[in-house]
Amino acid sequence: MLKELWNKYKDMIPYAFFGVLTTLVNIITFDVLWHFLGWNYQFANVLAYWLSVLFAYVTNKLWVFNSHTATWKDFFKEMVSFFLFRAASWVIDQSIMTIGVSLLHGNALIVKILDNVVVIILNYVFSKFIIFRKRNG
């Protein structure tokens, strides 16, 4: 039964684990830059987001989707695809932060945490079905 569950959710379990770590990289970096160093929340969000994306690429490639590329061309194609889709989710991330903080006057850290829920779901869909999908041949 456990083996059956593992086989059914073998991508989602490590994605959730490394997703939590990626989210922690994002939120902790954001909080340090914004709260402790006094950066503008938008600048702090940009740096925190892209540091977490770099962390996510390495963990997703190696341990979540176990992606092996045969050539440098395939590696760069996969990496560019990953970063382009993360750029798309970053636009959504930044939009949620701007609406939540600047327009609705929410607490930046709370908005950042809620924002991450949306971004994590989008990034899983992008990674599972587009970036790291199993290709035939």
PDB file of N, CA, C and O in Angstrom, residues 45 49 85-99 115 118-119 122 126:
ATOM      1  N   ASN A  45      11.348  41.624  -2.764  1.00  0.00           N
ATOM      2  CA  ASN A  45      10.602  40.534  -3.389  1.00  0.00           C
ATOM      3  C   ASN A  45      11.311  40.008  -4.634  1.00  0.00           C
ATOM      4  O   ASN A  45      11.382  38.797  -4.854  1.00  0.00           O
ATOM      5  N   TYR A  49      12.690  36.270  -4.724  1.00  0.00           N
ATOM      6  CA  TYR A  49      12.068  35.379  -5.700  1.00  0.00           C
ATOM      7  C   TYR A  49      13.115  34.682  -6.555  1.00  0.00           C
ATOM      8  O   TYR A  49      13.100  33.463  -6.711  1.00  0.00           O
ATOM      9  N   PHE A  85       9.356  30.142 -17.515  1.00  0.00           N
ATOM     10  CA  PHE A  85       8.090  29.905 -16.817  1.00  0.00           C
ATOM     11  C   PHE A  85       8.103  30.510 -15.425  1.00  0.00           C
ATOM     12  O   PHE A  85       7.079  30.985 -14.938  1.00  0.00           O
ATOM     13  N   ARG A  86       9.253  30.503 -14.780  1.00  0.00           N
ATOM     14  CA  ARG A  86       9.341  31.159 -13.477  1.00  0.00           C
ATOM     15  C   ARG A  86       9.221  32.675 -13.627  1.00  0.00           C
ATOM     16  O   ARG A  86       8.709  33.356 -12.742  1.00  0.00           O
ATOM     17  N   ALA A  87       9.674  33.210 -14.747  1.00  0.00           N
ATOM     18  CA  ALA A  87       9.482  34.648 -15.011  1.00  0.00           C
ATOM     19  C   ALA A  87       7.990  34.955 -15.125  1.00  0.00           C
ATOM     20  O   ALA A  87       7.518  35.980 -14.613  1.00  0.00           O
ATOM     21  N   ALA A  88       7.256  34.066 -15.774  1.00  0.00           N
ATOM     22  CA  ALA A  88       5.799  34.258 -15.882  1.00  0.00           C
ATOM     23  C   ALA A  88       5.148  34.219 -14.498  1.00  0.00           C
ATOM     24  O   ALA A  88       4.302  35.061 -14.176  1.00  0.00           O
ATOM     25  N   SER A  89       5.554  33.258 -13.666  1.00  0.00           N
ATOM     26  CA  SER A  89       4.969  33.195 -12.326  1.00  0.00           C
ATOM     27  C   SER A  89       5.469  34.353 -11.462  1.00  0.00           C
ATOM     28  O   SER A  89       4.772  34.784 -10.538  1.00  0.00           O
ATOM     29  N   TRP A  90       6.672  34.886 -11.765  1.00  0.00           N
ATOM     30  CA  TRP A  90       7.151  36.060 -11.043  1.00  0.00           C
ATOM     31  C   TRP A  90       6.258  37.270 -11.313  1.00  0.00           C
ATOM     32  O   TRP A  90       5.982  38.060 -10.409  1.00  0.00           O
ATOM     33  N   VAL A  91       5.788  37.425 -12.552  1.00  0.00           N
ATOM     34  CA  VAL A  91       4.884  38.532 -12.867  1.00  0.00           C
ATOM     35  C   VAL A  91       3.630  38.420 -11.997  1.00  0.00           C
ATOM     36  O   VAL A  91       3.147  39.417 -11.452  1.00  0.00           O
ATOM     37  N   ILE A  92       3.131  37.200 -11.845  1.00  0.00           N
ATOM     38  CA  ILE A  92       1.964  36.981 -10.990  1.00  0.00           C
ATOM     39  C   ILE A  92       2.331  37.268  -9.526  1.00  0.00           C
ATOM     40  O   ILE A  92       1.581  37.934  -8.810  1.00  0.00           O
ATOM     41  N   ASP A  93       3.493  36.787  -9.099  1.00  0.00           N
ATOM     42  CA  ASP A  93       3.986  37.024  -7.741  1.00  0.00           C
ATOM     43  C   ASP A  93       4.063  38.524  -7.454  1.00  0.00           C
ATOM     44  O   ASP A  93       3.542  39.013  -6.451  1.00  0.00           O
ATOM     45  N   GLN A  94       4.704  39.255  -8.335  1.00  0.00           N
ATOM     46  CA  GLN A  94       4.886  40.696  -8.138  1.00  0.00           C
ATOM     47  C   GLN A  94       3.542  41.425  -8.165  1.00  0.00           C
ATOM     48  O   GLN A  94       3.323  42.369  -7.405  1.00  0.00           O
ATOM     49  N   SER A  95       2.631  40.956  -9.020  1.00  0.00           N
ATOM     50  CA  SER A  95       1.299  41.573  -9.098  1.00  0.00           C
ATOM     51  C   SER A  95       0.527  41.375  -7.794  1.00  0.00           C
ATOM     52  O   SER A  95      -0.114  42.304  -7.293  1.00  0.00           O
ATOM     53  N   ILE A  96       0.573  40.158  -7.269  1.00  0.00           N
ATOM     54  CA  ILE A  96      -0.116  39.886  -6.003  1.00  0.00           C
ATOM     55  C   ILE A  96       0.471  40.754  -4.884  1.00  0.00           C
ATOM     56  O   ILE A  96      -0.265  41.328  -4.078  1.00  0.00           O
ATOM     57  N   MET A  97       1.796  40.871  -4.854  1.00  0.00           N
ATOM     58  CA  MET A  97       2.436  41.703  -3.830  1.00  0.00           C
ATOM     59  C   MET A  97       2.020  43.168  -3.972  1.00  0.00           C
ATOM     60  O   MET A  97       1.691  43.820  -2.983  1.00  0.00           O
ATOM     61  N   THR A  98       2.023  43.676  -5.184  1.00  0.00           N
ATOM     62  CA  THR A  98       1.669  45.083  -5.411  1.00  0.00           C
ATOM     63  C   THR A  98       0.213  45.343  -5.035  1.00  0.00           C
ATOM     64  O   THR A  98      -0.093  46.325  -4.349  1.00  0.00           O
ATOM     65  N   ILE A  99      -0.681  44.459  -5.472  1.00  0.00           N
ATOM     66  CA  ILE A  99      -2.101  44.630  -5.140  1.00  0.00           C
ATOM     67  C   ILE A  99      -2.312  44.484  -3.633  1.00  0.00           C
ATOM     68  O   ILE A  99      -2.989  45.305  -3.009  1.00  0.00           O
ATOM     69  N   ASP A 115       0.734  34.735  -1.275  1.00  0.00           N
ATOM     70  CA  ASP A 115       1.192  34.795  -2.662  1.00  0.00           C
ATOM     71  C   ASP A 115       1.927  33.509  -3.046  1.00  0.00           C
ATOM     72  O   ASP A 115       1.758  32.979  -4.136  1.00  0.00           O
ATOM     73  N   VAL A 118      -0.238  30.493  -4.336  1.00  0.00           N
ATOM     74  CA  VAL A 118      -0.614  30.589  -5.755  1.00  0.00           C
ATOM     75  C   VAL A 118       0.569  30.227  -6.643  1.00  0.00           C
ATOM     76  O   VAL A 118       0.442  29.431  -7.582  1.00  0.00           O
ATOM     77  N   VAL A 119       1.716  30.773  -6.349  1.00  0.00           N
ATOM     78  CA  VAL A 119       2.912  30.559  -7.173  1.00  0.00           C
ATOM     79  C   VAL A 119       3.368  29.101  -7.136  1.00  0.00           C
ATOM     80  O   VAL A 119       3.751  28.545  -8.169  1.00  0.00           O
ATOM     81  N   LEU A 122       1.092  27.047  -9.473  1.00  0.00           N
ATOM     82  CA  LEU A 122       1.426  27.339 -10.877  1.00  0.00           C
ATOM     83  C   LEU A 122       2.753  26.692 -11.280  1.00  0.00           C
ATOM     84  O   LEU A 122       2.852  26.084 -12.347  1.00  0.00           O
ATOM     85  N   PHE A 126       3.593  23.976 -14.286  1.00  0.00           N
ATOM     86  CA  PHE A 126       4.588  24.268 -15.316  1.00  0.00           C
ATOM     87  C   PHE A 126       5.684  23.203 -15.349  1.00  0.00           C
ATOM     88  O   PHE A 126       6.063  22.719 -16.409  1.00  0.00           O
TER      89      PHE A 126
END
